[in-house]
Short mmCIF file of C-alpha atoms in Angstrom, two decimals:
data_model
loop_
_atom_site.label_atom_id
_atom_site.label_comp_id
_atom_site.label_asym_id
_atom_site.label_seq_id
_atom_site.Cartn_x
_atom_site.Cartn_y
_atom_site.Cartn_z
CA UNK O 1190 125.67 119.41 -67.93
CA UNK O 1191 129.21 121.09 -66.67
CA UNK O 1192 131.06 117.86 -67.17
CA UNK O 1193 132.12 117.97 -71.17
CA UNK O 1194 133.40 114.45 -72.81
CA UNK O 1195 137.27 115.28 -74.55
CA UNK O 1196 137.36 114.37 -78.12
CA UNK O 1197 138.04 110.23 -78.62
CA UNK O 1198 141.75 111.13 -79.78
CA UNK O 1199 142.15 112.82 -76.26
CA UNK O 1200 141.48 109.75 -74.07
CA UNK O 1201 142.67 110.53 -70.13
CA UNK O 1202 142.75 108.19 -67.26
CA UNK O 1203 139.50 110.21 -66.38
CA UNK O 1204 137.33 109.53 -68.83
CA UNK O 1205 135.48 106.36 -67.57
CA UNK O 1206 134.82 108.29 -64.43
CA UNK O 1207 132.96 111.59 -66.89
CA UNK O 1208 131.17 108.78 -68.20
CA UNK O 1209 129.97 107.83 -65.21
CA UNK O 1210 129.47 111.36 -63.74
CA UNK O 1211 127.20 112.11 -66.58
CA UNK O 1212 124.86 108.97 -65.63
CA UNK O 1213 121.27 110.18 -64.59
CA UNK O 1214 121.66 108.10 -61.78
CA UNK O 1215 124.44 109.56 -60.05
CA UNK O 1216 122.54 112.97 -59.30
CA UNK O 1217 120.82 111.60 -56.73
CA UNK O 1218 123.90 110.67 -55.03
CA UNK O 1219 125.70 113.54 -52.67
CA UNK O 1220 128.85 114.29 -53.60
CA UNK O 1221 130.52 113.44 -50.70
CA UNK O 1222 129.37 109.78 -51.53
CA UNK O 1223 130.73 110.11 -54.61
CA UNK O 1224 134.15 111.25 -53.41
CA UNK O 1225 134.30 108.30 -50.85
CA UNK O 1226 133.47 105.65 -53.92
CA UNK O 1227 136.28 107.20 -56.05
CA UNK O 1228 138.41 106.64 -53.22
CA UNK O 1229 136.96 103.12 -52.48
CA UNK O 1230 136.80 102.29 -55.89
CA UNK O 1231 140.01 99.28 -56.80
CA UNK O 1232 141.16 98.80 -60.34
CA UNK O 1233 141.26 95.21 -61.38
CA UNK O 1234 143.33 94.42 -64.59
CA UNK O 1235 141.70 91.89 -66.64
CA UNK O 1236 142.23 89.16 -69.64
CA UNK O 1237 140.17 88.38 -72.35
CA UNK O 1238 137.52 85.45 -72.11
CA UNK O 1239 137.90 86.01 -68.59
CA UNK O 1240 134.77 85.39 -66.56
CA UNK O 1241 133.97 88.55 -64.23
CA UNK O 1242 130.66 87.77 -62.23
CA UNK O 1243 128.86 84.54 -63.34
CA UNK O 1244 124.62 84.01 -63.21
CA UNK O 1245 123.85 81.70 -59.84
CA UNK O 1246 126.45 83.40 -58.21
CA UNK O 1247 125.84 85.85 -55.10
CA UNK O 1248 126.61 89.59 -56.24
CA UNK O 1249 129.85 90.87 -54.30
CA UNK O 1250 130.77 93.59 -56.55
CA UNK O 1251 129.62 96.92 -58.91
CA UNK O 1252 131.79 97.00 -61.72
CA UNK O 1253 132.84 99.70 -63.92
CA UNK O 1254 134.44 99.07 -67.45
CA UNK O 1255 137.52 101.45 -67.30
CA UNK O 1256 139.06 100.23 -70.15
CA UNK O 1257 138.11 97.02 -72.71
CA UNK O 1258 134.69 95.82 -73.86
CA UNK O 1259 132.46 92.66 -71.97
CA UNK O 1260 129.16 90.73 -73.22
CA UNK O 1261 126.78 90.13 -70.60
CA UNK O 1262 125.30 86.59 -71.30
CA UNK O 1263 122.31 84.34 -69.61
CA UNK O 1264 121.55 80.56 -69.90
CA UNK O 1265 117.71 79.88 -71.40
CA UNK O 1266 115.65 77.54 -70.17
CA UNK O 1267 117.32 74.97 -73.15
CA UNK O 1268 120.91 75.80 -72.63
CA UNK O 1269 121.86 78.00 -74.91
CA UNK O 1270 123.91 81.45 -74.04
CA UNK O 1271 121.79 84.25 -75.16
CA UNK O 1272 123.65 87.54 -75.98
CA UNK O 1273 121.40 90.00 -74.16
CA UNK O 1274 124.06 93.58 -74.10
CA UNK O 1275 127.68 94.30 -75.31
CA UNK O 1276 129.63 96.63 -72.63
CA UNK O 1277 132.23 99.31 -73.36
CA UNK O 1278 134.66 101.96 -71.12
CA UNK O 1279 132.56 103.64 -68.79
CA UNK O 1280 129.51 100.87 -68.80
CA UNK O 1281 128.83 99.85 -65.41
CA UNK O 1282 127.06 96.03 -64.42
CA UNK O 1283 126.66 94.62 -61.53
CA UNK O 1284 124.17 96.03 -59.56
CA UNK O 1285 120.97 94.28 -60.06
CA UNK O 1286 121.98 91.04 -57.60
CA UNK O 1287 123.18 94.15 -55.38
CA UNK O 1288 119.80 95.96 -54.75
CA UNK O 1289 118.30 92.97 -55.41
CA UNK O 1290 119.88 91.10 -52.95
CA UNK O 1291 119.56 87.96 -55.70
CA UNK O 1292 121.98 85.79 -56.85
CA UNK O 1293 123.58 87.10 -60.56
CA UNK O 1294 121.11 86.64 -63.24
CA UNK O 1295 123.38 86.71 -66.07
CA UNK O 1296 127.30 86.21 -67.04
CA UNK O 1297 129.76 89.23 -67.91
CA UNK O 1298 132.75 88.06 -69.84
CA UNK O 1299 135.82 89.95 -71.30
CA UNK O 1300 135.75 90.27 -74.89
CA UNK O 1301 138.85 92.21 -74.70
CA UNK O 1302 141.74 92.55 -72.23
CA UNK O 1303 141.13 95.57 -70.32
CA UNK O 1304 140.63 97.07 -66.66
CA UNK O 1305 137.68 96.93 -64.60
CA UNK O 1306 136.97 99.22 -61.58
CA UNK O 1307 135.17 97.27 -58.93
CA UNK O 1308 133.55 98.62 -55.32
CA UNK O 1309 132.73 96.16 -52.77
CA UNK O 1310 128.76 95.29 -52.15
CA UNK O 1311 129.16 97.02 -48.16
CA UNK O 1312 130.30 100.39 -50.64
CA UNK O 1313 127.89 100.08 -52.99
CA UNK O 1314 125.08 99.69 -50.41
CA UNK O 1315 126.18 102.73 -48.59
CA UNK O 1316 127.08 105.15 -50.83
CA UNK O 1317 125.08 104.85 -54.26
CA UNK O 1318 122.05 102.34 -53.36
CA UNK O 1319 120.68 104.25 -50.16
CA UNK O 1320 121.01 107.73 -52.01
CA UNK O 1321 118.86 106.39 -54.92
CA UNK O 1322 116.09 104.81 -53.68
CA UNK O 1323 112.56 106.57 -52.46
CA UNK O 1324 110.89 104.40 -50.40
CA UNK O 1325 107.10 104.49 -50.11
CA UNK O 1326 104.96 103.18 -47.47
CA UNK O 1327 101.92 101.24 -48.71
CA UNK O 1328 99.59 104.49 -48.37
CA UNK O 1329 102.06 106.98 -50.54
CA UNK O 1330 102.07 104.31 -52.80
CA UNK O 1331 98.45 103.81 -53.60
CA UNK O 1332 97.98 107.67 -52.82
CA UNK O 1333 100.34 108.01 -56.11
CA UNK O 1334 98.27 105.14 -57.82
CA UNK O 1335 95.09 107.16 -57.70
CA UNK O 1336 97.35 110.19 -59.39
CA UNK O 1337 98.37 108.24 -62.41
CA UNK O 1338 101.19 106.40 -61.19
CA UNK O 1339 101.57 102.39 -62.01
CA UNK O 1340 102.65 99.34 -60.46
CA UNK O 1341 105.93 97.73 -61.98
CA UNK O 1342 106.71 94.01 -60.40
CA UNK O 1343 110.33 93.49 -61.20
CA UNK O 1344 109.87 89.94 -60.11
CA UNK O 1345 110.11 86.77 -62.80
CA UNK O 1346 107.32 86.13 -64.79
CA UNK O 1347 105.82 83.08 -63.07
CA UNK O 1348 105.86 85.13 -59.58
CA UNK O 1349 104.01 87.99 -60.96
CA UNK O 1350 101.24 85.78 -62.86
CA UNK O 1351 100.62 84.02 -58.90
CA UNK O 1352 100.98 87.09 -56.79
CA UNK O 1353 101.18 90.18 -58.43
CA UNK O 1354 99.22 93.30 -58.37
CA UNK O 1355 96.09 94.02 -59.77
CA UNK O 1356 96.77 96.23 -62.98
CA UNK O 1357 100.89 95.99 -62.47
CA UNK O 1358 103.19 95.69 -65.33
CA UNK O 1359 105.92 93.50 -65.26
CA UNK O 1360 109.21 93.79 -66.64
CA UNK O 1361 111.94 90.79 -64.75
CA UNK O 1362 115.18 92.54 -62.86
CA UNK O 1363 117.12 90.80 -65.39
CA UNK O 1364 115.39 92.54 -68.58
CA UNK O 1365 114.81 95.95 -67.00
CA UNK O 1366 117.83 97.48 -68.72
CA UNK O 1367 117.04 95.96 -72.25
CA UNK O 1368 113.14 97.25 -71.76
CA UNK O 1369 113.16 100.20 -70.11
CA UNK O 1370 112.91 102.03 -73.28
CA UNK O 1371 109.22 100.56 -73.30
CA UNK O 1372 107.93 102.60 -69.82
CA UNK O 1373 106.15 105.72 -70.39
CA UNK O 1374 108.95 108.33 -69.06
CA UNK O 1375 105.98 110.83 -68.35
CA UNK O 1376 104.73 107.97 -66.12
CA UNK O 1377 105.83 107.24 -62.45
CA UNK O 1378 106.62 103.98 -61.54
CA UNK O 1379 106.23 102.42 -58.08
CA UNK O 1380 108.60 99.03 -58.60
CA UNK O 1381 108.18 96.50 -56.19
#
């Protein structure tokens, strides 16, 4: 709540990092980690239509849009590039095949020429993925089960429908972002 966005007409070299600052996320994360990834953090300058991470591939990087705007693509089952979220200064991608430890499950390219700010996978694991995750032993989890709590596989479709839990929602890695509107936010979730 201290950190005030400037007026669009007063645009600062800073501005992608309030952005980020002001992500719910990032209170969880101490500040020194914070400091250390704004230190670790390299700015890569790049072209429109140029491919920055591409789905099969292994994730390397989190990326933060500093400046320009990116579409973040996947291949269906037929072929065809489906459109699934347009990205703008101070949107970050990237992280999914990093917790995940998955290969990418979708494209970002540049729809615009702009400047990307990019910390390594060793970073990212370090400072901002450790900090953010609670991890639960099997007998915390079902202990918060019984209190109202629910299951949420984050695995594909056909892996959920084999193994999954009894009464567990499912909602893929991939579409978590587009669908998280549709979780109960007085609800915990226990994603697994």
């Amino acid at each position: 709540r201290e950190i005030q966005v400037k007026e669009e007409d007063d645009v600062d070299d800073s501005d992608w990092m309030t952005r980020i600052l002001q992500s719910r996320a990032f209170l969880q994360v101490p500040p020194a980690n914070i400091q250390a990834m704004f230190m670790r953090i390299q700015e890569v300058p790049m072209n429109e239509g140029e491919v920055v991470i591409k789905q099969g591939d292994i994730g390397d990087y989190y990326y933060i849009i500093k400046t320009g705007k990116a579409k973040v693509t996947r291949s269906s089952k037929t072929g065809s590039e489906l459109t699934l979220a347009s990205l703008k200064d101070g949107d970050a991608f990237g992280e999914e095949a990093l917790v995940s430890e998955a290969k990418r499950n979708a494209t970002v390219i540049m729809d615009t020429a702009g400047t990307l700010m990019r910390l390594s996978k060793e970073d990212f694991n370090a400072l901002l993925k450790e900090p953010m995750l609670n991890w639960l032993d099997l007998a915390k989890a079902q202990e918060l089960i019984k209190s109202g709590a629910k299951w949420l596989d984050v695995r594909l479709e056909s892996e959920h429908a084999k193994t999954g839990l009894k009464d567990s929602g499912n909602i893929p890695l991939f579409m978590l972002r587009l669908k998280v509107d549709t979780l109960d936010p007085n609800v915990p979730y226990i994603v697994y």
